[in-house]
Amino acid sequence: YYSVSGGDGNVETVRVEYDDAVVDYEGVLDAAFAAAKPVLGSRQYAPVVFARDAAEAARASSWVARGGARDDGLERRQFGVETTDAFWVAEAYHQEYWQKW
């Protein structure tokens, strides 16, 4: 957290694991879109989908291209799509952070 907030070029994100038999990838994207609280113009808290491979990136890009907006004005087109296989687990005190609210 401290290196990210210090501007090391990395970003805070979450890794979502899901069961394709329960919800498909687009359903996960819909849920992320509904829950996102991005800070537009901030790389650290930007609305970005980090795809694991080119096929997943293509699906995410298609989802973004379909458009749509939330009541607060956030639009799908504001979400970036990047492909990466890099993911570093945050410090222990950041784990299950959503439960601490």
PDB file of N, CA and C in Angstrom:
ATOM      1  N   TYR A   1       0.822  -1.196   0.000  1.00  0.00           N
ATOM      2  CA  TYR A   1       0.000   0.000   0.000  1.00  0.00           C
ATOM      3  C   TYR A   1       0.862   1.255   0.000  1.00  0.00           C
ATOM      4  N   TYR A   2       1.858   1.275   0.863  1.00  0.00           N
ATOM      5  CA  TYR A   2       2.655   2.498   0.982  1.00  0.00           C
ATOM      6  C   TYR A   2       3.450   2.790  -0.281  1.00  0.00           C
ATOM      7  N   SER A   3       3.955   1.757  -0.952  1.00  0.00           N
ATOM      8  CA  SER A   3       4.685   2.013  -2.193  1.00  0.00           C
ATOM      9  C   SER A   3       3.740   2.473  -3.292  1.00  0.00           C
ATOM     10  N   VAL A   4       2.529   1.892  -3.346  1.00  0.00           N
ATOM     11  CA  VAL A   4       1.539   2.300  -4.350  1.00  0.00           C
ATOM     12  C   VAL A   4       1.101   3.733  -4.112  1.00  0.00           C
ATOM     13  N   SER A   5       0.740   4.049  -2.865  1.00  0.00           N
ATOM     14  CA  SER A   5       0.284   5.408  -2.574  1.00  0.00           C
ATOM     15  C   SER A   5       1.417   6.411  -2.698  1.00  0.00           C
ATOM     16  N   GLY A   6       2.646   5.928  -2.671  1.00  0.00           N
ATOM     17  CA  GLY A   6       3.800   6.799  -2.862  1.00  0.00           C
ATOM     18  C   GLY A   6       4.120   7.053  -4.316  1.00  0.00           C
ATOM     19  N   GLY A   7       3.363   6.422  -5.211  1.00  0.00           N
ATOM     20  CA  GLY A   7       3.528   6.687  -6.639  1.00  0.00           C
ATOM     21  C   GLY A   7       4.525   5.791  -7.335  1.00  0.00           C
ATOM     22  N   ASP A   8       4.606   4.515  -6.923  1.00  0.00           N
ATOM     23  CA  ASP A   8       5.578   3.612  -7.546  1.00  0.00           C
ATOM     24  C   ASP A   8       5.152   3.099  -8.919  1.00  0.00           C
ATOM     25  N   GLY A   9       3.959   3.507  -9.387  1.00  0.00           N
ATOM     26  CA  GLY A   9       3.493   3.083 -10.707  1.00  0.00           C
ATOM     27  C   GLY A   9       2.550   1.899 -10.669  1.00  0.00           C
ATOM     28  N   ASN A  10       2.460   1.216  -9.549  1.00  0.00           N
ATOM     29  CA  ASN A  10       1.507   0.123  -9.405  1.00  0.00           C
ATOM     30  C   ASN A  10       0.159   0.689  -8.982  1.00  0.00           C
ATOM     31  N   VAL A  11      -0.864  -0.141  -8.997  1.00  0.00           N
ATOM     32  CA  VAL A  11      -2.200   0.299  -8.620  1.00  0.00           C
ATOM     33  C   VAL A  11      -2.821  -0.684  -7.643  1.00  0.00           C
ATOM     34  N   GLU A  12      -3.770  -0.191  -6.866  1.00  0.00           N
ATOM     35  CA  GLU A  12      -4.528  -1.066  -5.985  1.00  0.00           C
ATOM     36  C   GLU A  12      -5.630  -1.717  -6.810  1.00  0.00           C
ATOM     37  N   THR A  13      -5.840  -2.996  -6.583  1.00  0.00           N
ATOM     38  CA  THR A  13      -6.862  -3.721  -7.316  1.00  0.00           C
ATOM     39  C   THR A  13      -7.324  -4.909  -6.486  1.00  0.00           C
ATOM     40  N   VAL A  14      -8.284  -5.612  -6.981  1.00  0.00           N
ATOM     41  CA  VAL A  14      -8.719  -6.854  -6.351  1.00  0.00           C
ATOM     42  C   VAL A  14      -8.675  -7.955  -7.398  1.00  0.00           C
ATOM     43  N   ARG A  15      -8.394  -9.142  -6.950  1.00  0.00           N
ATOM     44  CA  ARG A  15      -8.487 -10.316  -7.821  1.00  0.00           C
ATOM     45  C   ARG A  15      -9.821 -10.971  -7.506  1.00  0.00           C
ATOM     46  N   VAL A  16     -10.624 -11.177  -8.528  1.00  0.00           N
ATOM     47  CA  VAL A  16     -11.936 -11.781  -8.344  1.00  0.00           C
ATOM     48  C   VAL A  16     -11.883 -13.210  -8.862  1.00  0.00           C
ATOM     49  N   GLU A  17     -12.202 -14.134  -7.980  1.00  0.00           N
ATOM     50  CA  GLU A  17     -12.331 -15.533  -8.379  1.00  0.00           C
ATOM     51  C   GLU A  17     -13.817 -15.854  -8.402  1.00  0.00           C
ATOM     52  N   TYR A  18     -14.242 -16.534  -9.443  1.00  0.00           N
ATOM     53  CA  TYR A  18     -15.663 -16.804  -9.574  1.00  0.00           C
ATOM     54  C   TYR A  18     -15.871 -18.158 -10.233  1.00  0.00           C
ATOM     55  N   ASP A  19     -17.060 -18.688 -10.076  1.00  0.00           N
ATOM     56  CA  ASP A  19     -17.453 -19.962 -10.654  1.00  0.00           C
ATOM     57  C   ASP A  19     -18.274 -19.679 -11.904  1.00  0.00           C
ATOM     58  N   ASP A  20     -17.746 -20.018 -13.066  1.00  0.00           N
ATOM     59  CA  ASP A  20     -18.427 -19.773 -14.342  1.00  0.00           C
ATOM     60  C   ASP A  20     -19.782 -20.476 -14.419  1.00  0.00           C
ATOM     61  N   ALA A  21     -19.989 -21.481 -13.599  1.00  0.00           N
ATOM     62  CA  ALA A  21     -21.283 -22.159 -13.584  1.00  0.00           C
ATOM     63  C   ALA A  21     -22.329 -21.330 -12.844  1.00  0.00           C
ATOM     64  N   VAL A  22     -21.875 -20.362 -12.042  1.00  0.00           N
ATOM     65  CA  VAL A  22     -22.780 -19.524 -11.266  1.00  0.00           C
ATOM     66  C   VAL A  22     -22.972 -18.160 -11.919  1.00  0.00           C
ATOM     67  N   VAL A  23     -21.872 -17.560 -12.371  1.00  0.00           N
ATOM     68  CA  VAL A  23     -21.922 -16.244 -13.013  1.00  0.00           C
ATOM     69  C   VAL A  23     -20.851 -16.208 -14.106  1.00  0.00           C
ATOM     70  N   ASP A  24     -21.201 -15.636 -15.251  1.00  0.00           N
ATOM     71  CA  ASP A  24     -20.211 -15.558 -16.328  1.00  0.00           C
ATOM     72  C   ASP A  24     -19.349 -14.310 -16.169  1.00  0.00           C
ATOM     73  N   TYR A  25     -18.328 -14.208 -17.007  1.00  0.00           N
ATOM     74  CA  TYR A  25     -17.362 -13.114 -16.924  1.00  0.00           C
ATOM     75  C   TYR A  25     -18.048 -11.753 -17.041  1.00  0.00           C
ATOM     76  N   GLU A  26     -18.993 -11.635 -17.965  1.00  0.00           N
ATOM     77  CA  GLU A  26     -19.703 -10.369 -18.130  1.00  0.00           C
ATOM     78  C   GLU A  26     -20.511 -10.024 -16.882  1.00  0.00           C
ATOM     79  N   GLY A  27     -21.033 -11.031 -16.199  1.00  0.00           N
ATOM     80  CA  GLY A  27     -21.740 -10.807 -14.943  1.00  0.00           C
ATOM     81  C   GLY A  27     -20.814 -10.266 -13.862  1.00  0.00           C
ATOM     82  N   VAL A  28     -19.578 -10.759 -13.848  1.00  0.00           N
ATOM     83  CA  VAL A  28     -18.577 -10.243 -12.908  1.00  0.00           C
ATOM     84  C   VAL A  28     -18.271  -8.782 -13.243  1.00  0.00           C
ATOM     85  N   LEU A  29     -18.126  -8.477 -14.540  1.00  0.00           N
ATOM     86  CA  LEU A  29     -17.875  -7.092 -14.953  1.00  0.00           C
ATOM     87  C   LEU A  29     -19.043  -6.188 -14.570  1.00  0.00           C
ATOM     88  N   ASP A  30     -20.272  -6.680 -14.755  1.00  0.00           N
ATOM     89  CA  ASP A  30     -21.452  -5.897 -14.364  1.00  0.00           C
ATOM     90  C   ASP A  30     -21.431  -5.589 -12.864  1.00  0.00           C
ATOM     91  N   ALA A  31     -21.070  -6.581 -12.052  1.00  0.00           N
ATOM     92  CA  ALA A  31     -21.022  -6.391 -10.602  1.00  0.00           C
ATOM     93  C   ALA A  31     -19.925  -5.394 -10.223  1.00  0.00           C
ATOM     94  N   ALA A  32     -18.780  -5.484 -10.882  1.00  0.00           N
ATOM     95  CA  ALA A  32     -17.688  -4.549 -10.611  1.00  0.00           C
ATOM     96  C   ALA A  32     -18.095  -3.128 -10.985  1.00  0.00           C
ATOM     97  N   PHE A  33     -18.764  -2.996 -12.107  1.00  0.00           N
ATOM     98  CA  PHE A  33     -19.230  -1.686 -12.565  1.00  0.00           C
ATOM     99  C   PHE A  33     -20.218  -1.094 -11.563  1.00  0.00           C
ATOM    100  N   ALA A  34     -21.121  -1.925 -11.060  1.00  0.00           N
ATOM    101  CA  ALA A  34     -22.125  -1.452 -10.107  1.00  0.00           C
ATOM    102  C   ALA A  34     -21.489  -1.022  -8.786  1.00  0.00           C
ATOM    103  N   ALA A  35     -20.403  -1.682  -8.388  1.00  0.00           N
ATOM    104  CA  ALA A  35     -19.795  -1.420  -7.083  1.00  0.00           C
ATOM    105  C   ALA A  35     -18.631  -0.438  -7.129  1.00  0.00           C
ATOM    106  N   ALA A  36     -18.101  -0.153  -8.297  1.00  0.00           N
ATOM    107  CA  ALA A  36     -16.885   0.666  -8.410  1.00  0.00           C
ATOM    108  C   ALA A  36     -17.064   2.058  -7.824  1.00  0.00           C
ATOM    109  N   LYS A  37     -16.016   2.509  -7.161  1.00  0.00           N
ATOM    110  CA  LYS A  37     -15.955   3.877  -6.640  1.00  0.00           C
ATOM    111  C   LYS A  37     -14.621   4.471  -7.082  1.00  0.00           C
ATOM    112  N   PRO A  38     -14.474   4.640  -8.394  1.00  0.00           N
ATOM    113  CA  PRO A  38     -13.182   5.103  -8.905  1.00  0.00           C
ATOM    114  C   PRO A  38     -12.947   6.588  -8.643  1.00  0.00           C
ATOM    115  N   VAL A  39     -11.688   6.947  -8.718  1.00  0.00           N
ATOM    116  CA  VAL A  39     -11.295   8.352  -8.696  1.00  0.00           C
ATOM    117  C   VAL A  39     -10.780   8.631 -10.103  1.00  0.00           C
ATOM    118  N   LEU A  40     -11.626   9.245 -10.925  1.00  0.00           N
ATOM    119  CA  LEU A  40     -11.258   9.487 -12.313  1.00  0.00           C
ATOM    120  C   LEU A  40     -10.063  10.429 -12.367  1.00  0.00           C
ATOM    121  N   GLY A  41      -9.118  10.110 -13.229  1.00  0.00           N
ATOM    122  CA  GLY A  41      -7.906  10.907 -13.348  1.00  0.00           C
ATOM    123  C   GLY A  41      -6.801  10.439 -12.416  1.00  0.00           C
ATOM    124  N   SER A  42      -7.084   9.440 -11.590  1.00  0.00           N
ATOM    125  CA  SER A  42      -6.100   8.898 -10.660  1.00  0.00           C
ATOM    126  C   SER A  42      -5.717   7.507 -11.115  1.00  0.00           C
ATOM    127  N   ARG A  43      -4.456   7.270 -11.377  1.00  0.00           N
ATOM    128  CA  ARG A  43      -4.024   5.929 -11.786  1.00  0.00           C
ATOM    129  C   ARG A  43      -4.231   4.932 -10.646  1.00  0.00           C
ATOM    130  N   GLN A  44      -4.019   5.365  -9.419  1.00  0.00           N
ATOM    131  CA  GLN A  44      -4.106   4.464  -8.270  1.00  0.00           C
ATOM    132  C   GLN A  44      -5.514   3.908  -8.085  1.00  0.00           C
ATOM    133  N   TYR A  45      -6.522   4.730  -8.327  1.00  0.00           N
ATOM    134  CA  TYR A  45      -7.911   4.307  -8.109  1.00  0.00           C
ATOM    135  C   TYR A  45      -8.731   4.374  -9.393  1.00  0.00           C
ATOM    136  N   ALA A  46      -8.105   4.134 -10.510  1.00  0.00           N
ATOM    137  CA  ALA A  46      -8.768   4.215 -11.811  1.00  0.00           C
ATOM    138  C   ALA A  46      -9.675   3.009 -12.045  1.00  0.00           C
ATOM    139  N   PRO A  47     -10.723   3.197 -12.840  1.00  0.00           N
ATOM    140  CA  PRO A  47     -11.573   2.066 -13.202  1.00  0.00           C
ATOM    141  C   PRO A  47     -10.929   1.276 -14.350  1.00  0.00           C
ATOM    142  N   VAL A  48     -10.266   0.186 -14.002  1.00  0.00           N
ATOM    143  CA  VAL A  48      -9.540  -0.611 -14.989  1.00  0.00           C
ATOM    144  C   VAL A  48      -9.860  -2.082 -14.782  1.00  0.00           C
ATOM    145  N   VAL A  49     -10.049  -2.788 -15.878  1.00  0.00           N
ATOM    146  CA  VAL A  49     -10.169  -4.240 -15.864  1.00  0.00           C
ATOM    147  C   VAL A  49      -8.803  -4.782 -16.258  1.00  0.00           C
ATOM    148  N   PHE A  50      -8.201  -5.579 -15.385  1.00  0.00           N
ATOM    149  CA  PHE A  50      -6.928  -6.225 -15.693  1.00  0.00           C
ATOM    150  C   PHE A  50      -7.225  -7.652 -16.129  1.00  0.00           C
ATOM    151  N   ALA A  51      -7.158  -7.867 -17.425  1.00  0.00           N
ATOM    152  CA  ALA A  51      -7.462  -9.179 -18.002  1.00  0.00           C
ATOM    153  C   ALA A  51      -6.237 -10.082 -17.913  1.00  0.00           C
ATOM    154  N   ARG A  52      -6.470 -11.379 -17.779  1.00  0.00           N
ATOM    155  CA  ARG A  52      -5.380 -12.348 -17.661  1.00  0.00           C
ATOM    156  C   ARG A  52      -4.750 -12.714 -18.992  1.00  0.00           C
ATOM    157  N   ASP A  53      -5.496 -12.545 -20.079  1.00  0.00           N
ATOM    158  CA  ASP A  53      -4.966 -12.906 -21.395  1.00  0.00           C
ATOM    159  C   ASP A  53      -5.727 -12.132 -22.476  1.00  0.00           C
ATOM    160  N   ALA A  54      -5.312 -12.316 -23.719  1.00  0.00           N
ATOM    161  CA  ALA A  54      -5.903 -11.568 -24.828  1.00  0.00           C
ATOM    162  C   ALA A  54      -7.388 -11.885 -25.002  1.00  0.00           C
ATOM    163  N   ALA A  55      -7.779 -13.127 -24.795  1.00  0.00           N
ATOM    164  CA  ALA A  55      -9.189 -13.499 -24.947  1.00  0.00           C
ATOM    165  C   ALA A  55     -10.055 -12.803 -23.897  1.00  0.00           C
ATOM    166  N   GLU A  56      -9.592 -12.770 -22.659  1.00  0.00           N
ATOM    167  CA  GLU A  56     -10.337 -12.097 -21.605  1.00  0.00           C
ATOM    168  C   GLU A  56     -10.371 -10.589 -21.861  1.00  0.00           C
ATOM    169  N   ALA A  57      -9.268 -10.038 -22.361  1.00  0.00           N
ATOM    170  CA  ALA A  57      -9.219  -8.602 -22.689  1.00  0.00           C
ATOM    171  C   ALA A  57     -10.223  -8.273 -23.791  1.00  0.00           C
ATOM    172  N   ALA A  58     -10.355  -9.160 -24.771  1.00  0.00           N
ATOM    173  CA  ALA A  58     -11.314  -8.936 -25.862  1.00  0.00           C
ATOM    174  C   ALA A  58     -12.742  -8.943 -25.314  1.00  0.00           C
ATOM    175  N   ARG A  59     -13.035  -9.852 -24.394  1.00  0.00           N
ATOM    176  CA  ARG A  59     -14.374  -9.892 -23.789  1.00  0.00           C
ATOM    177  C   ARG A  59     -14.640  -8.629 -22.983  1.00  0.00           C
ATOM    178  N   ALA A  60     -13.629  -8.174 -22.226  1.00  0.00           N
ATOM    179  CA  ALA A  60     -13.789  -6.955 -21.428  1.00  0.00           C
ATOM    180  C   ALA A  60     -13.948  -5.738 -22.332  1.00  0.00           C
ATOM    181  N   SER A  61     -13.186  -5.685 -23.408  1.00  0.00           N
ATOM    182  CA  SER A  61     -13.297  -4.562 -24.346  1.00  0.00           C
ATOM    183  C   SER A  61     -14.667  -4.525 -24.998  1.00  0.00           C
ATOM    184  N   SER A  62     -15.201  -5.683 -25.319  1.00  0.00           N
ATOM    185  CA  SER A  62     -16.546  -5.767 -25.889  1.00  0.00           C
ATOM    186  C   SER A  62     -17.579  -5.278 -24.871  1.00  0.00           C
ATOM    187  N   TRP A  63     -17.402  -5.656 -23.607  1.00  0.00           N
ATOM    188  CA  TRP A  63     -18.293  -5.208 -22.538  1.00  0.00           C
ATOM    189  C   TRP A  63     -18.253  -3.685 -22.418  1.00  0.00           C
ATOM    190  N   VAL A  64     -17.054  -3.100 -22.447  1.00  0.00           N
ATOM    191  CA  VAL A  64     -16.905  -1.637 -22.374  1.00  0.00           C
ATOM    192  C   VAL A  64     -17.595  -0.978 -23.568  1.00  0.00           C
ATOM    193  N   ALA A  65     -17.381  -1.542 -24.759  1.00  0.00           N
ATOM    194  CA  ALA A  65     -17.906  -0.949 -25.998  1.00  0.00           C
ATOM    195  C   ALA A  65     -19.434  -0.954 -26.053  1.00  0.00           C
ATOM    196  N   ARG A  66     -20.072  -1.879 -25.338  1.00  0.00           N
ATOM    197  CA  ARG A  66     -21.538  -1.913 -25.341  1.00  0.00           C
ATOM    198  C   ARG A  66     -22.130  -0.679 -24.673  1.00  0.00           C
ATOM    199  N   GLY A  67     -21.329   0.020 -23.900  1.00  0.00           N
ATOM    200  CA  GLY A  67     -21.783   1.269 -23.302  1.00  0.00           C
ATOM    201  C   GLY A  67     -22.731   1.073 -22.141  1.00  0.00           C
ATOM    202  N   GLY A  68     -23.186   2.184 -21.657  1.00  0.00           N
ATOM    203  CA  GLY A  68     -24.088   2.190 -20.515  1.00  0.00           C
ATOM    204  C   GLY A  68     -23.533   3.091 -19.440  1.00  0.00           C
ATOM    205  N   ALA A  69     -24.426   3.602 -18.609  1.00  0.00           N
ATOM    206  CA  ALA A  69     -24.016   4.501 -17.534  1.00  0.00           C
ATOM    207  C   ALA A  69     -24.825   4.207 -16.278  1.00  0.00           C
ATOM    208  N   ARG A  70     -24.203   4.519 -15.139  1.00  0.00           N
ATOM    209  CA  ARG A  70     -24.899   4.408 -13.861  1.00  0.00           C
ATOM    210  C   ARG A  70     -25.642   5.707 -13.580  1.00  0.00           C
ATOM    211  N   ASP A  71     -26.484   5.699 -12.578  1.00  0.00           N
ATOM    212  CA  ASP A  71     -27.229   6.905 -12.190  1.00  0.00           C
ATOM    213  C   ASP A  71     -26.309   8.050 -11.802  1.00  0.00           C
ATOM    214  N   ASP A  72     -25.122   7.726 -11.266  1.00  0.00           N
ATOM    215  CA  ASP A  72     -24.195   8.785 -10.850  1.00  0.00           C
ATOM    216  C   ASP A  72     -23.330   9.302 -11.997  1.00  0.00           C
ATOM    217  N   GLY A  73     -23.560   8.786 -13.211  1.00  0.00           N
ATOM    218  CA  GLY A  73     -22.848   9.288 -14.379  1.00  0.00           C
ATOM    219  C   GLY A  73     -21.636   8.483 -14.805  1.00  0.00           C
ATOM    220  N   LEU A  74     -21.177   7.550 -13.978  1.00  0.00           N
ATOM    221  CA  LEU A  74     -20.044   6.715 -14.386  1.00  0.00           C
ATOM    222  C   LEU A  74     -20.453   5.892 -15.601  1.00  0.00           C
ATOM    223  N   GLU A  75     -19.623   5.903 -16.626  1.00  0.00           N
ATOM    224  CA  GLU A  75     -19.923   5.187 -17.865  1.00  0.00           C
ATOM    225  C   GLU A  75     -18.944   4.043 -18.072  1.00  0.00           C
ATOM    226  N   ARG A  76     -19.421   2.995 -18.716  1.00  0.00           N
ATOM    227  CA  ARG A  76     -18.544   1.861 -19.031  1.00  0.00           C
ATOM    228  C   ARG A  76     -17.331   2.299 -19.827  1.00  0.00           C
ATOM    229  N   ARG A  77     -17.527   3.268 -20.729  1.00  0.00           N
ATOM    230  CA  ARG A  77     -16.420   3.674 -21.592  1.00  0.00           C
ATOM    231  C   ARG A  77     -15.276   4.299 -20.802  1.00  0.00           C
ATOM    232  N   GLN A  78     -15.517   4.635 -19.532  1.00  0.00           N
ATOM    233  CA  GLN A  78     -14.471   5.191 -18.680  1.00  0.00           C
ATOM    234  C   GLN A  78     -13.569   4.098 -18.100  1.00  0.00           C
ATOM    235  N   PHE A  79     -13.956   2.838 -18.288  1.00  0.00           N
ATOM    236  CA  PHE A  79     -13.148   1.721 -17.810  1.00  0.00           C
ATOM    237  C   PHE A  79     -12.067   1.393 -18.831  1.00  0.00           C
ATOM    238  N   GLY A  80     -10.855   1.286 -18.366  1.00  0.00           N
ATOM    239  CA  GLY A  80      -9.764   0.842 -19.220  1.00  0.00           C
ATOM    240  C   GLY A  80      -9.672  -0.675 -19.181  1.00  0.00           C
ATOM    241  N   VAL A  81      -9.027  -1.245 -20.170  1.00  0.00           N
ATOM    242  CA  VAL A  81      -8.779  -2.687 -20.207  1.00  0.00           C
ATOM    243  C   VAL A  81      -7.294  -2.882 -20.480  1.00  0.00           C
ATOM    244  N   GLU A  82      -6.635  -3.616 -19.604  1.00  0.00           N
ATOM    245  CA  GLU A  82      -5.212  -3.921 -19.766  1.00  0.00           C
ATOM    246  C   GLU A  82      -5.013  -5.408 -19.557  1.00  0.00           C
ATOM    247  N   THR A  83      -4.037  -5.960 -20.239  1.00  0.00           N
ATOM    248  CA  THR A  83      -3.700  -7.366 -20.063  1.00  0.00           C
ATOM    249  C   THR A  83      -2.447  -7.462 -19.210  1.00  0.00           C
ATOM    250  N   THR A  84      -2.521  -8.282 -18.176  1.00  0.00           N
ATOM    251  CA  THR A  84      -1.363  -8.496 -17.312  1.00  0.00           C
ATOM    252  C   THR A  84      -1.513  -9.817 -16.586  1.00  0.00           C
ATOM    253  N   ASP A  85      -0.405 -10.447 -16.298  1.00  0.00           N
ATOM    254  CA  ASP A  85      -0.450 -11.643 -15.461  1.00  0.00           C
ATOM    255  C   ASP A  85       0.193 -11.368 -14.104  1.00  0.00           C
ATOM    256  N   ALA A  86       0.610 -10.115 -13.887  1.00  0.00           N
ATOM    257  CA  ALA A  86       1.238  -9.737 -12.624  1.00  0.00           C
ATOM    258  C   ALA A  86       0.185  -9.363 -11.587  1.00  0.00           C
ATOM    259  N   PHE A  87       0.318  -9.932 -10.410  1.00  0.00           N
ATOM    260  CA  PHE A  87      -0.567  -9.588  -9.296  1.00  0.00           C
ATOM    261  C   PHE A  87       0.202  -9.878  -8.013  1.00  0.00           C
ATOM    262  N   TRP A  88       0.291  -8.887  -7.159  1.00  0.00           N
ATOM    263  CA  TRP A  88       0.972  -9.071  -5.883  1.00  0.00           C
ATOM    264  C   TRP A  88      -0.054  -8.923  -4.768  1.00  0.00           C
ATOM    265  N   VAL A  89      -0.035  -9.834  -3.852  1.00  0.00           N
ATOM    266  CA  VAL A  89      -0.956  -9.813  -2.727  1.00  0.00           C
ATOM    267  C   VAL A  89      -0.544  -8.695  -1.770  1.00  0.00           C
ATOM    268  N   ALA A  90      -1.530  -7.923  -1.323  1.00  0.00           N
ATOM    269  CA  ALA A  90      -1.273  -6.816  -0.403  1.00  0.00           C
ATOM    270  C   ALA A  90      -0.937  -7.341   0.994  1.00  0.00           C
ATOM    271  N   GLU A  91      -0.495  -6.428   1.839  1.00  0.00           N
ATOM    272  CA  GLU A  91      -0.171  -6.763   3.214  1.00  0.00           C
ATOM    273  C   GLU A  91      -1.391  -7.360   3.915  1.00  0.00           C
ATOM    274  N   ALA A  92      -1.138  -8.088   4.979  1.00  0.00           N
ATOM    275  CA  ALA A  92      -2.194  -8.804   5.698  1.00  0.00           C
ATOM    276  C   ALA A  92      -3.323  -7.874   6.153  1.00  0.00           C
ATOM    277  N   TYR A  93      -2.985  -6.666   6.590  1.00  0.00           N
ATOM    278  CA  TYR A  93      -4.036  -5.780   7.095  1.00  0.00           C
ATOM    279  C   TYR A  93      -4.969  -5.289   5.994  1.00  0.00           C
ATOM    280  N   HIS A  94      -4.612  -5.495   4.735  1.00  0.00           N
ATOM    281  CA  HIS A  94      -5.491  -5.118   3.626  1.00  0.00           C
ATOM    282  C   HIS A  94      -6.375  -6.279   3.165  1.00  0.00           C
ATOM    283  N   GLN A  95      -6.134  -7.472   3.655  1.00  0.00           N
ATOM    284  CA  GLN A  95      -6.919  -8.620   3.234  1.00  0.00           C
ATOM    285  C   GLN A  95      -8.337  -8.538   3.805  1.00  0.00           C
ATOM    286  N   GLU A  96      -9.315  -8.929   2.992  1.00  0.00           N
ATOM    287  CA  GLU A  96     -10.728  -8.877   3.376  1.00  0.00           C
ATOM    288  C   GLU A  96     -11.107  -7.495   3.904  1.00  0.00           C
ATOM    289  N   TYR A  97     -10.541  -6.464   3.281  1.00  0.00           N
ATOM    290  CA  TYR A  97     -10.737  -5.095   3.735  1.00  0.00           C
ATOM    291  C   TYR A  97     -12.211  -4.676   3.700  1.00  0.00           C
ATOM    292  N   TRP A  98     -12.942  -5.219   2.750  1.00  0.00           N
ATOM    293  CA  TRP A  98     -14.362  -4.891   2.615  1.00  0.00           C
ATOM    294  C   TRP A  98     -15.143  -5.255   3.876  1.00  0.00           C
ATOM    295  N   GLN A  99     -14.684  -6.267   4.623  1.00  0.00           N
ATOM    296  CA  GLN A  99     -15.387  -6.680   5.830  1.00  0.00           C
ATOM    297  C   GLN A  99     -15.135  -5.718   6.993  1.00  0.00           C
ATOM    298  N   LYS A 100     -14.133  -4.872   6.877  1.00  0.00           N
ATOM    299  CA  LYS A 100     -13.782  -3.955   7.949  1.00  0.00           C
ATOM    300  C   LYS A 100     -14.597  -2.672   7.914  1.00  0.00           C
ATOM    301  N   TRP A 101     -15.412  -2.509   6.898  1.00  0.00           N
ATOM    302  CA  TRP A 101     -16.225  -1.301   6.782  1.00  0.00           C
ATOM    303  C   TRP A 101     -17.482  -1.519   7.510  1.00  0.00           C
TER     304      TRP A 101
END
